[in-house]
Structure formats: C-alpha cells, structure tokens
Coordinates of C-alpha atoms in Angstrom, one line a residue:
M1 CA -7.5 -30.9 25.4
R2 CA -3.6 -30.8 25.7
S3 CA -2.0 -27.9 24.5
K4 CA 1.0 -28.1 22.1
K5 CA 4.3 -27.8 23.1
T6 CA 5.6 -24.9 21.2
K7 CA 9.0 -25.4 19.7
F8 CA 11.1 -21.8 19.0
I9 CA 13.2 -20.8 15.9
F10 CA 15.0 -17.7 16.3
V11 CA 16.8 -16.0 13.4
T12 CA 19.6 -13.5 13.4
G13 CA 21.5 -11.4 10.9
G14 CA 25.3 -10.7 10.7
V15 CA 27.9 -8.8 8.7
V16 CA 25.4 -6.7 6.9
S17 CA 21.6 -5.8 7.0
S18 CA 19.3 -6.4 4.0
L19 CA 20.1 -9.9 3.9
G20 CA 16.6 -10.9 3.5
K21 CA 16.1 -12.4 7.0
G22 CA 12.8 -11.7 6.4
L23 CA 12.0 -13.9 3.5
A24 CA 14.4 -16.7 4.9
S25 CA 11.9 -16.5 7.7
A26 CA 8.5 -16.3 5.6
S27 CA 10.1 -19.6 3.7
I28 CA 10.8 -21.6 6.9
G29 CA 7.2 -20.8 8.0
A30 CA 5.9 -21.7 4.2
L31 CA 7.8 -25.0 4.4
L32 CA 6.5 -26.0 8.0
E33 CA 3.2 -24.9 7.4
N34 CA 3.4 -27.2 4.2
R35 CA 4.7 -30.3 6.3
G36 CA 1.4 -30.0 8.4
L37 CA 2.5 -27.8 11.2
D38 CA 0.5 -24.4 12.7
I39 CA 3.1 -21.6 13.0
T40 CA 3.3 -17.8 13.6
L41 CA 5.9 -15.6 13.0
I42 CA 7.1 -12.4 15.0
K43 CA 9.7 -9.3 14.6
L44 CA 11.3 -8.3 16.8
D45 CA 12.7 -4.3 16.3
P46 CA 15.1 -2.7 17.2
Y47 CA 14.3 0.8 16.9
I48 CA 13.0 3.0 19.8
N49 CA 10.2 4.3 17.3
V50 CA 6.7 2.4 19.6
D51 CA 5.6 1.4 15.4
P52 CA 6.9 2.6 12.1
G53 CA 3.9 4.5 11.5
T54 CA 5.4 7.9 11.9
M55 CA 8.6 6.8 9.8
S56 CA 9.0 8.2 6.8
P57 CA 9.3 5.3 3.7
F58 CA 12.6 6.5 3.1
Q59 CA 13.4 5.3 6.2
H60 CA 11.8 2.3 6.6
G61 CA 10.1 1.4 3.5
E62 CA 6.7 0.1 3.6
V63 CA 4.5 0.1 6.8
F64 CA 2.2 -3.1 7.1
V65 CA -1.4 -3.0 8.4
T66 CA -2.8 -5.8 10.2
E67 CA -6.4 -6.5 10.3
D68 CA -6.6 -5.6 14.2
G69 CA -5.1 -2.0 13.0
G70 CA -1.4 -2.6 13.9
E71 CA 1.1 -0.5 12.2
T72 CA 4.0 -3.1 11.4
D73 CA 7.0 -3.9 10.2
M74 CA 7.2 -4.8 6.7
D75 CA 8.2 -8.3 6.8
L76 CA 4.7 -9.0 8.6
G77 CA 3.7 -9.0 5.0
H78 CA 6.0 -11.1 4.1
Y79 CA 4.7 -13.7 6.9
E80 CA 1.0 -13.4 5.7
R81 CA 2.0 -13.7 1.7
F82 CA 4.0 -16.8 2.1
T83 CA 2.1 -18.4 5.1
H84 CA -1.9 -18.7 6.2
A85 CA -1.0 -17.3 9.6
R86 CA -2.4 -14.1 10.4
M87 CA -0.6 -11.3 11.6
S88 CA -1.3 -8.7 14.1
R89 CA 0.0 -6.2 16.7
L90 CA 1.5 -9.0 18.8
N91 CA 3.8 -10.0 15.8
N92 CA 5.7 -7.4 15.8
F93 CA 7.4 -5.7 18.6
T94 CA 9.8 -2.6 18.8
S95 CA 12.5 -1.4 21.7
G96 CA 10.3 1.4 21.7
R97 CA 7.0 -0.4 22.8
I98 CA 8.8 -2.6 25.0
Y99 CA 11.0 -0.2 27.0
N100 CA 7.2 2.0 27.0
A101 CA 5.3 -0.9 28.7
V102 CA 8.2 -1.1 31.1
I103 CA 8.0 2.2 32.1
T104 CA 4.0 2.5 32.3
K105 CA 4.6 -0.6 34.7
E106 CA 7.4 1.1 37.2
R107 CA 4.9 4.4 37.5
R108 CA 2.4 2.2 38.2
G109 CA 4.3 0.6 41.3
E110 CA 4.1 -2.7 39.7
Y111 CA 8.0 -3.7 40.3
L112 CA 7.2 -3.1 44.0
G113 CA 9.9 -0.5 44.6
K114 CA 12.5 -2.6 42.9
T115 CA 15.4 -0.8 40.1
V116 CA 14.2 -1.6 37.0
Q117 CA 16.8 -2.7 34.7
V118 CA 17.7 -4.0 31.2
I119 CA 18.0 -7.6 32.9
P120 CA 15.5 -8.9 34.0
H121 CA 12.9 -6.4 33.6
I122 CA 13.5 -5.5 29.7
T123 CA 13.7 -8.7 29.0
D124 CA 11.0 -10.6 30.9
E125 CA 9.0 -8.0 29.3
I126 CA 10.2 -9.5 26.1
K127 CA 9.7 -13.1 26.3
A128 CA 6.3 -12.5 27.9
S129 CA 5.5 -10.8 24.5
I130 CA 7.0 -13.6 22.4
R131 CA 5.0 -15.8 25.0
Q132 CA 1.9 -14.1 24.3
A133 CA 2.0 -14.2 20.9
S134 CA 3.0 -18.0 20.7
Q135 CA -0.4 -19.2 22.0
D136 CA -1.5 -22.7 20.5
V137 CA 1.0 -23.1 17.4
D138 CA 3.3 -25.6 17.1
V139 CA 6.3 -23.8 15.8
V140 CA 7.0 -19.9 16.5
I141 CA 9.6 -18.5 13.7
V142 CA 11.4 -15.1 15.6
E143 CA 13.2 -12.8 13.9
V144 CA 15.4 -10.3 15.5
G145 CA 16.1 -6.9 13.2
G146 CA 19.2 -5.4 12.7
T147 CA 22.6 -7.2 12.8
V148 CA 24.4 -8.8 16.0
G149 CA 27.4 -6.0 16.8
D150 CA 24.7 -3.5 16.7
I151 CA 24.0 -2.0 20.0
E152 CA 20.5 -1.6 20.1
S153 CA 19.7 -4.9 20.0
L154 CA 21.3 -6.7 22.7
P155 CA 18.3 -6.6 25.1
F156 CA 16.4 -9.1 22.5
L157 CA 19.3 -10.8 21.9
E158 CA 19.7 -11.6 25.1
A159 CA 16.0 -12.5 25.7
I160 CA 15.9 -15.2 23.0
R161 CA 19.2 -16.4 24.6
Q162 CA 17.5 -17.1 27.9
M163 CA 14.3 -18.5 26.0
R164 CA 16.6 -21.6 25.6
Y165 CA 16.8 -22.1 28.9
D166 CA 13.0 -21.8 29.6
V167 CA 11.5 -23.5 27.2
G168 CA 14.7 -26.4 26.9
S169 CA 17.7 -26.8 24.6
Q170 CA 15.1 -29.3 22.7
N171 CA 12.4 -26.6 21.6
A172 CA 14.9 -23.9 20.3
V173 CA 16.8 -23.4 17.8
Y174 CA 19.5 -20.5 16.5
I175 CA 19.4 -20.0 12.5
H176 CA 22.0 -17.1 12.2
L177 CA 21.7 -15.6 8.4
T178 CA 25.3 -14.1 7.3
L179 CA 26.7 -12.8 4.2
L180 CA 29.4 -15.0 2.4
P181 CA 31.0 -12.3 -0.1
Y182 CA 32.8 -13.4 -3.2
I183 CA 36.1 -11.0 -4.1
G184 CA 36.0 -11.1 -7.8
A185 CA 40.0 -9.6 -7.6
A186 CA 40.9 -13.1 -5.4
G187 CA 38.2 -15.6 -7.4
E188 CA 36.5 -16.6 -4.1
V189 CA 34.1 -16.6 -1.6
K190 CA 35.5 -15.1 1.6
T191 CA 34.0 -16.9 4.7
K192 CA 36.1 -14.3 7.6
P193 CA 32.6 -12.6 8.0
T194 CA 30.8 -15.3 8.5
Q195 CA 33.6 -16.7 11.3
H196 CA 33.4 -12.9 12.5
S197 CA 29.9 -12.6 12.4
V198 CA 29.4 -15.7 14.6
M199 CA 32.0 -15.0 17.1
K200 CA 30.4 -11.6 17.8
L201 CA 27.1 -13.6 18.5
R202 CA 28.6 -16.4 20.6
E203 CA 30.2 -13.5 22.9
I204 CA 26.6 -12.7 23.6
G205 CA 26.0 -16.4 24.7
I206 CA 24.2 -17.5 21.6
Q207 CA 25.5 -20.7 19.5
P208 CA 24.4 -20.9 16.3
D209 CA 22.8 -24.1 15.5
F210 CA 22.1 -23.1 11.9
L211 CA 23.7 -21.1 9.4
L212 CA 22.3 -19.8 6.5
C213 CA 24.3 -17.8 4.0
R214 CA 23.7 -15.6 1.5
T215 CA 25.4 -16.0 -1.9
D216 CA 25.1 -15.7 -5.5
R217 CA 26.7 -18.9 -6.5
E218 CA 26.9 -22.2 -5.7
I219 CA 29.3 -23.1 -2.5
S220 CA 31.0 -26.8 -2.4
R221 CA 30.6 -28.7 0.2
E222 CA 34.3 -28.4 0.9
L223 CA 33.4 -24.8 1.6
K224 CA 30.1 -25.8 3.8
D225 CA 32.8 -28.3 6.0
K226 CA 34.8 -25.2 6.4
I227 CA 32.3 -22.8 7.6
A228 CA 30.9 -25.5 10.1
M229 CA 34.2 -26.5 11.4
F230 CA 35.2 -22.9 12.0
C231 CA 31.9 -21.3 13.3
N232 CA 31.4 -24.9 15.8
V233 CA 28.0 -25.8 13.6
D234 CA 27.1 -29.6 12.5
N235 CA 27.9 -30.3 8.9
G236 CA 25.0 -30.9 7.9
N237 CA 23.5 -27.3 9.6
V238 CA 25.2 -24.9 6.8
F239 CA 22.4 -23.9 4.0
T240 CA 22.8 -21.3 1.7
S241 CA 20.0 -18.3 0.7
P242 CA 21.1 -18.0 -3.0
D243 CA 20.2 -15.2 -4.9
V244 CA 16.7 -16.3 -6.8
R245 CA 14.7 -14.9 -9.8
S246 CA 11.9 -14.6 -7.6
I247 CA 11.0 -14.3 -4.2
Y248 CA 8.2 -17.4 -4.0
E249 CA 11.3 -20.0 -5.6
L250 CA 13.2 -19.4 -2.1
P251 CA 10.8 -21.6 -0.4
L252 CA 11.5 -24.7 -3.1
E253 CA 15.3 -24.1 -3.1
L254 CA 15.5 -23.8 1.0
H255 CA 13.7 -27.7 0.5
R256 CA 15.8 -28.7 -2.2
Q257 CA 18.8 -28.5 0.6
G258 CA 16.7 -30.2 2.8
L259 CA 16.9 -27.2 5.8
D260 CA 13.1 -27.9 6.7
E261 CA 13.5 -31.5 7.3
R262 CA 16.6 -31.2 9.0
L263 CA 14.6 -28.3 11.1
A264 CA 11.8 -31.0 12.1
E265 CA 14.5 -33.8 13.1
V266 CA 16.7 -31.1 15.2
L267 CA 13.3 -30.0 16.8
N268 CA 12.0 -33.7 16.8
I269 CA 8.8 -33.3 15.3
W270 CA 6.6 -35.3 13.2
S271 CA 5.6 -33.7 10.3
R272 CA 4.4 -34.8 7.0
A273 CA 6.2 -34.3 3.6
P274 CA 5.5 -30.8 2.5
H275 CA 2.9 -30.4 -0.4
L276 CA 4.7 -28.0 -2.5
E277 CA 2.7 -28.1 -5.9
K278 CA 1.4 -24.7 -5.6
W279 CA 4.7 -23.4 -5.1
E280 CA 6.0 -25.2 -8.3
T281 CA 3.2 -23.6 -10.1
I282 CA 3.8 -19.5 -8.5
V283 CA 7.3 -20.1 -9.7
R284 CA 6.3 -21.5 -13.4
K285 CA 3.6 -18.7 -13.7
I286 CA 6.1 -16.4 -12.9
Y287 CA 9.1 -17.5 -15.2
E288 CA 6.9 -18.6 -18.4
P289 CA 3.6 -16.9 -18.1
A290 CA 1.6 -18.2 -20.7
R291 CA 0.0 -15.3 -22.0
G292 CA 3.1 -12.7 -22.4
E293 CA 3.7 -9.3 -20.7
V294 CA 1.8 -6.2 -19.8
T295 CA 2.8 -3.2 -18.2
V296 CA 1.4 -0.9 -15.5
A297 CA 2.6 2.5 -14.5
I298 CA 2.7 3.0 -10.7
V299 CA 2.3 7.0 -10.5
G300 CA 3.7 7.9 -6.8
K301 CA 6.1 9.9 -5.2
Y302 CA 8.2 7.2 -2.9
V303 CA 9.3 5.6 -7.2
N304 CA 13.0 5.8 -6.3
L305 CA 12.7 3.4 -3.2
T306 CA 10.3 0.1 -4.4
E307 CA 10.6 -1.2 -1.0
S308 CA 8.0 1.7 -0.2
Y309 CA 5.7 0.1 -2.2
K310 CA 6.2 -3.6 -1.6
S311 CA 3.2 -5.5 -1.0
L312 CA 1.4 -3.3 -3.7
N313 CA 4.4 -4.5 -5.9
E314 CA 3.7 -8.2 -4.8
S315 CA 0.0 -7.8 -5.5
L316 CA 0.3 -6.9 -8.7
L317 CA 2.5 -9.9 -9.3
H318 CA -0.1 -12.0 -8.0
G319 CA -2.3 -10.4 -10.5
G320 CA -0.3 -11.6 -13.1
I321 CA -0.2 -15.3 -12.0
A322 CA -4.1 -15.4 -11.7
N323 CA -3.9 -14.2 -15.7
D324 CA -0.8 -16.1 -16.3
V325 CA 1.0 -13.1 -17.6
R326 CA 4.1 -11.7 -16.8
V327 CA 3.5 -7.9 -15.0
K328 CA 6.7 -5.3 -16.0
L329 CA 6.2 -2.2 -13.6
R330 CA 7.1 1.4 -14.7
F331 CA 7.3 3.7 -11.8
V332 CA 7.1 7.0 -12.4
D333 CA 7.7 9.7 -10.6
S334 CA 4.2 12.1 -9.8
Q335 CA 6.3 14.8 -10.1
D336 CA 7.8 14.1 -13.6
V337 CA 4.4 14.0 -14.4
E338 CA 3.6 17.6 -13.6
A339 CA 6.6 19.0 -15.4
Q340 CA 6.4 16.7 -18.3
G341 CA 3.0 16.1 -19.0
P342 CA 1.0 12.3 -18.8
E343 CA 1.3 11.7 -22.3
S344 CA 5.1 11.5 -22.6
T345 CA 5.6 9.9 -18.7
L346 CA 3.2 7.1 -19.4
A347 CA 3.2 6.6 -23.4
G348 CA 3.0 3.1 -24.0
V349 CA 1.7 1.6 -20.8
D350 CA -1.4 -1.0 -20.5
A351 CA -2.7 0.5 -17.3
V352 CA -2.2 2.9 -14.6
L353 CA -2.1 2.7 -10.6
V354 CA -1.9 5.5 -8.8
P355 CA -0.8 4.2 -4.9
G356 CA -1.5 5.9 -1.1
G357 CA 1.0 8.5 0.1
F358 CA 1.3 11.6 2.2
G359 CA 1.5 15.2 1.5
V360 CA 1.4 17.4 -1.3
R361 CA 4.3 16.9 -2.9
G362 CA 3.2 15.5 -6.6
T363 CA -0.8 15.2 -6.0
E364 CA -1.1 17.1 -9.4
G365 CA 0.4 14.5 -11.2
K366 CA -1.3 11.8 -9.8
I367 CA -4.7 14.1 -11.0
A368 CA -2.8 14.7 -14.3
A369 CA -2.7 11.1 -14.5
V370 CA -5.6 10.0 -13.5
R371 CA -7.5 12.4 -16.2
Y372 CA -5.4 11.0 -18.4
A373 CA -6.1 7.4 -18.0
R374 CA -9.9 8.3 -17.6
E375 CA -9.6 10.0 -21.0
Q376 CA -7.6 7.3 -23.0
K377 CA -9.6 4.9 -21.5
L378 CA -6.7 3.2 -19.8
P379 CA -7.4 0.6 -17.2
F380 CA -7.5 2.8 -14.0
F381 CA -6.8 1.3 -10.6
G382 CA -6.4 3.8 -7.2
I383 CA -5.7 3.0 -3.9
C384 CA -6.2 5.4 -0.9
L385 CA -5.5 8.8 -2.2
G386 CA -5.4 7.0 -5.5
L387 CA -9.3 7.5 -5.1
Q388 CA -9.1 10.4 -3.2
M389 CA -7.0 12.2 -6.7
A390 CA -9.7 10.3 -9.1
V391 CA -12.7 12.3 -7.0
V392 CA -10.8 15.5 -7.5
E393 CA -10.5 15.2 -11.0
F394 CA -13.5 13.9 -11.6
S395 CA -15.2 16.8 -9.4
R396 CA -12.6 19.5 -11.1
T397 CA -12.8 18.0 -15.0
V398 CA -16.7 16.8 -15.1
L399 CA -18.4 18.6 -12.2
G400 CA -16.3 21.8 -13.6
L401 CA -15.8 22.8 -9.7
K402 CA -13.1 25.1 -10.3
G403 CA -10.0 24.1 -7.4
A404 CA -11.7 21.5 -5.8
N405 CA -9.2 19.6 -3.8
S406 CA -8.9 17.9 -0.6
L407 CA -8.8 19.7 2.5
E408 CA -4.9 17.9 2.9
F409 CA -3.5 19.9 0.4
D410 CA -5.8 23.1 0.5
E411 CA -7.2 24.3 3.7
H412 CA -9.3 26.7 1.9
T413 CA -10.2 25.0 -1.5
A414 CA -13.6 26.0 -2.1
H415 CA -14.6 22.9 -2.9
P416 CA -13.3 20.5 -0.2
V417 CA -14.5 17.2 -2.2
V418 CA -12.2 15.1 -0.1
T419 CA -12.3 16.1 3.5
L420 CA -10.8 15.1 7.4
M421 CA -12.9 12.5 8.9
E422 CA -14.9 13.5 12.0
S423 CA -12.8 11.7 14.2
Q424 CA -10.3 12.8 13.3
V425 CA -10.3 16.4 14.1
K426 CA -9.4 17.0 17.3
V427 CA -6.9 14.1 17.0
Q428 CA -3.1 15.7 17.7
D429 CA -1.1 12.4 18.6
K430 CA 0.3 11.0 14.9
G431 CA 1.2 8.0 15.9
G432 CA -1.3 4.9 16.0
T433 CA -4.3 7.5 15.3
M434 CA -5.8 7.1 11.9
R435 CA -8.6 4.9 10.4
L436 CA -6.5 1.5 10.8
G437 CA -7.5 -2.1 10.4
S438 CA -10.7 -3.9 9.1
Y439 CA -13.3 -2.1 8.2
A440 CA -16.7 -3.6 6.5
C441 CA -18.1 -2.5 2.7
A442 CA -20.8 -3.0 1.6
L443 CA -20.7 -3.7 -2.6
K444 CA -23.1 -2.2 -5.0
D445 CA -25.0 -4.6 -7.4
G446 CA -24.2 -4.6 -11.3
T447 CA -21.0 -3.2 -10.5
V448 CA -17.5 -3.9 -11.6
A449 CA -16.7 -4.6 -8.0
R450 CA -19.5 -6.6 -7.0
K451 CA -18.8 -8.9 -9.8
L452 CA -15.0 -9.2 -8.9
Y453 CA -15.5 -10.1 -5.2
A454 CA -18.2 -12.3 -6.4
Q455 CA -20.1 -11.2 -2.8
D456 CA -22.6 -8.6 -1.4
A457 CA -20.0 -7.8 1.8
I458 CA -16.1 -7.3 2.5
Q459 CA -13.6 -6.9 5.1
E460 CA -10.6 -4.9 4.1
R461 CA -7.9 -3.1 5.8
H462 CA -7.6 0.9 6.2
R463 CA -4.7 3.7 7.0
H464 CA -5.7 7.2 6.0
R465 CA -7.3 10.3 7.9
Y466 CA -9.2 11.6 4.9
E467 CA -12.6 10.6 3.2
V468 CA -15.0 11.5 0.1
N469 CA -17.2 14.3 1.2
N470 CA -20.8 12.9 1.7
A471 CA -21.6 16.5 0.8
Y472 CA -20.5 16.3 -2.5
R473 CA -21.9 12.3 -3.2
G474 CA -24.9 13.6 -4.8
R475 CA -23.2 15.9 -7.4
L476 CA -20.8 13.2 -8.1
Q477 CA -23.0 9.9 -8.6
E478 CA -25.5 12.4 -10.6
A479 CA -22.3 13.8 -12.8
G480 CA -21.8 9.6 -13.5
L481 CA -19.3 8.7 -10.8
V482 CA -20.9 5.4 -9.4
I483 CA -20.3 4.8 -5.6
S484 CA -20.0 1.2 -5.4
G485 CA -19.0 0.5 -2.0
H486 CA -19.5 2.1 1.7
N487 CA -19.3 1.3 4.9
P488 CA -22.9 0.4 6.0
E489 CA -22.0 1.8 9.9
L490 CA -20.4 5.6 9.4
N491 CA -22.0 5.9 5.9
L492 CA -18.3 6.5 4.0
V493 CA -17.1 5.8 0.6
E494 CA -15.4 3.2 0.5
M495 CA -15.0 2.2 -3.6
I496 CA -15.6 4.2 -7.2
E497 CA -15.9 3.1 -10.6
L498 CA -17.5 5.0 -13.8
S499 CA -20.1 2.4 -15.9
D500 CA -18.5 4.5 -19.2
H501 CA -15.0 3.3 -18.7
P502 CA -13.3 0.0 -19.6
Y503 CA -11.9 -0.5 -16.2
F504 CA -11.9 2.6 -14.0
V505 CA -12.0 2.0 -10.1
G506 CA -11.1 2.8 -6.9
C507 CA -11.0 1.9 -3.6
Q508 CA -10.1 3.6 -0.3
F509 CA -8.7 0.9 2.0
H510 CA -5.4 -1.4 0.6
P511 CA -6.2 -4.4 -1.0
E512 CA -2.1 -5.0 -1.2
F513 CA -2.3 -5.7 2.4
K514 CA -4.3 -9.1 2.0
S515 CA -2.9 -10.5 -1.5
K516 CA -1.4 -13.7 -1.4
P517 CA 0.9 -15.6 -4.4
F518 CA -1.6 -18.6 -4.0
A519 CA -4.6 -16.8 -3.5
P520 CA -4.7 -13.0 -5.6
H521 CA -6.8 -10.4 -4.4
P522 CA -9.7 -10.2 -6.7
L523 CA -9.5 -6.2 -7.6
F524 CA -5.4 -7.0 -8.6
S525 CA -6.7 -9.6 -10.6
G526 CA -9.5 -7.7 -12.3
F527 CA -6.7 -4.9 -12.7
I528 CA -4.3 -7.1 -14.5
G529 CA -7.3 -8.9 -16.8
A530 CA -7.8 -5.1 -17.8
A531 CA -4.5 -4.5 -18.7
L532 CA -4.0 -7.8 -20.5
A533 CA -7.3 -6.8 -22.7
Q534 CA -5.9 -3.7 -23.2
R535 CA -2.9 -4.8 -24.6
D536 CA -4.6 -7.1 -27.0
S537 CA -6.6 -4.0 -28.0
T538 CA -4.3 -2.0 -28.8
R539 CA -1.5 -3.9 -30.5
G540 CA -3.9 -6.1 -32.6
A541 CA -3.2 -9.4 -31.0
A542 CA -5.3 -12.1 -30.5
P543 CA -6.3 -12.8 -27.4
V544 CA -4.7 -16.2 -25.5
P545 CA -7.0 -17.7 -23.5
P546 CA -6.1 -18.6 -19.8
V547 CA -3.8 -21.2 -18.5
R548 CA -5.4 -23.1 -15.6
A549 CA -3.2 -24.2 -13.1

C-alpha cells in the first residue's frame, strides 16, 4: 500500500497574542476534514516547561488531557472538538520537551562528540517530532505558539522554515495570523501592524503564503489588495478571521470566504466539496434555541479566568445543543459562597456544577454549594474534586462524621473519606505523575449513569491524585450514596449519585475532554436536560418538546 504524500500547513501569529491561532487552526482542520481528508494537528509551544501540567490555570489556562495521559496545551481541546482527530502527547511539543530530548541524547553520547547547537540539533529534533505525529494523514496543521518576534520561538520558526525545503514547496504552506486594528479617532482600519509582522517573519526567512487577518469588521477588497501588495502575498490569499458570536461559526465563515478551496488548490489536493450541514445545525441551535434558556452555576476558584474551564464551558454549551436550549453560565467564586452563603450566591439558578481544582482555598464554599444543591433538590454535577466534595458533604451531613475531609486539605482529619491513592504516596515529582489519561469504568445497572451512557462499560480521562477512601465505602452506600461506576481493575470509585434526588451525579474523571458540539457528552446532555426540567417545574412553564436536527 502506497503511503500518503502528507501536506503541511504551518500557522504562525503576529502583532499580539490571543488572536485565535488555535481556533483558526481547528477551523481549517474541520473544513479540510469535511472535504474528505485525513488530518491531524500539532501545537508547538515555546515555553521551557516540559508540559503545562505544573502551571497555574491563571498563567496558562486549562490543561487538556489526552487519551494516552498527556498534559497538553488547551488548543488541543479545540482540535479535538472541531475534528475527529484524536490527539496524543505527540501532538504537543514545548521548548522544554525538545531541549530535554536533545540533552538526554547528548548525555548518552548519541551526537558522537559533536558540539550540540540550536542548528541543526534543536531544529532537527523539532522536525523529527513533527514527522512523528504526521504518519498516515493527508494534511498536518502545525500551529506555532507565541508571537513572531519572541526570542523563545525562533528555533521553532527556523525548523518550519527548513521543512519547506525538506518536503518540497508544493507540499507546505505558511499561514500568518495578524491583527487589523480599527483606530476610532482616525476612523480607519490600520494595516501597518500586519506589514511589520510579515516583515519580521520574512527576516526569519519565511514568506507567508496566506494572511488571516483578525478584525472586528468587514474589510474591503481594496484594503485586502493593499495588504497583499505590501506583504508580497497573492491577492486571493488574504482572508479575514472576523469576530463571531460563537466559535463554531468560524469554519462556516472561513468557508464562505473560500479559504479551504484555495488551500486545496495551492497544495494541489484533490478533495470533495465540504459537507457543513452539521455545523449549520450547531450554529442554528446556539443562536436560535427552540427551548429558551437555563442558568447553570459553576462554583469554582478560577472563575475570574474562564479559560481555566474552557473544555467545561464548551461541554455545557454542547449539552445545550443536545437539548436545543441556551445555557447561561454563572461563574460563582467558591470563596464568595463561604462568605455570603449559597442562598444568595446561587439564587435563581437551574443547576449547580462543581468542577475540578487543586488546593484548599475555597473548598468549604464548594461543600456548601453541594449541600445546597442536595437539600434544595437542584440538579447537581460534580467533576473530579466536585465528586470528592460531594462525598465530604454527604459524610459530614448525612453520616454525621464530624470534620470529615480529604487528606489533600486536612492531613489530620479523623475521617479521611477522600485519600491519596496508594500509587501516589511516594511520588515526589509533580509533573506528569498524577493518574492521567483513559481508564475503564464499569456502570451499575439501574442508575442514572447507566441510562445516560446506554452501555455497561466506558473509558474516560482522568487527572487527579486523590480518590474516595474505600474504607468508608460501605457506610456511604448504607446511608444512600450510590456508587454507580467503579474501576474494576483498581476497585476505585468512579461515579456517585443519589436515588432520592432529581439529578445528583458525580464523576472522578473529566468528561469535558471528550465532548464535541456534534457529539455532546452524555453526562452534559443529561445534566442540561435536568436543568431544563428544573426550570420548567419551578417557573410553571409548560415543557417545550425537543426539536430534532
């Protein structure tokens, strides 16, 4: 069987950070995949950390976890949500990981006494990493993190410059994403930042083939022609990445401009016309939901930076798509719940979600939120730490175990109902040592979990060190806590629920890492469905039947 001739699309960014390279790359991937092509995506991150696993969410945002246990950049979440491509640890490389690999080889003597340098050794390692993740696909989209001009990104830019010579000019294109700012005082969109950014990229040796200009307004053909002339880009290769109300509209907008068709033409790829009906349905359900709106409270400690819960936020939106309802998110700082009480901070919501997190700050507020949802019969969903806080609250309130807690937050608690996993006791290094990646979960018959998944056994992704203490498992079950899912190999609690509650579900894993807009995760679909039922019952509204796509 003849191996595929892989094409490469390299995406760089200029002017400022946070322009949306990840979303642009994911949207391009979605368009090419819908043209019948096998695609994958790679993120190259210039920072020195080996991976983002030890970085604060305030510094980096969410850490996305892959099936094989890689702790990766949050953009890999966009890649998986927009496409069917399955990400792994091979799809995200940092400067730290590259340099660590080169230094390890040098210590083993693999360079035969040569002086180890950025060129060729670092750049060769980067190119080898790209090739390793590019097996048996038609197109690889490689996103380079950071902004052109950053000193730390230079080895990555040099590596992708070289790759065009390695694979042939007909098999590689460069897309540069820049900003076109509107200056209100002048009443003009300014192209100079884009010109300077392209000039900096050309100094490095890369001439972009396409420009994708981030803008908040329509750009005239005349302005695009001006940009093309001053940046030495073909007239037909200047596109815009406009502000859109939903990120899921971006593939449709880029297709409307003809970006995917032009890419296929330049790369000499034969492909069918894209089938984008599912994206049109998704956008319709987001903008014009048939069943109104529900309000969900997310009670956490990173609520001032919503990027910390990116996959979670998107998964709740997916749950809304599944139920044809708009999901309004109310971010509630768990410390505010501690100070003001849940009655005021959670008033008027249709459901409560307690997400994952680390550290003792705000945990009592999360416990108070769990109790409020349990006693007020509000739909509740606890994820990872959220499940653990539900177990602590149940132990204190229902079992009467005074001071029950997690060993993570109180090493001297008399009742460690949540404890450190046995495999974690002697772990010293923090990076990449948690229970990470996909593990099996067996579901109990007759439970909400079993009904939602519609199967007996599932695989879900984990990221944690602490587990429900099996020493208390019997007492918890006798008091009414249902263990609806467990890991059969390690005999660990994976899911809990309450049978005397409209909807009270907790999971030790992170289902948000597997949800997609066109394939919402069943736990989020069920949770939003419960919120919708709660809204209808408390507000006296007649239930609106679901509308099928």
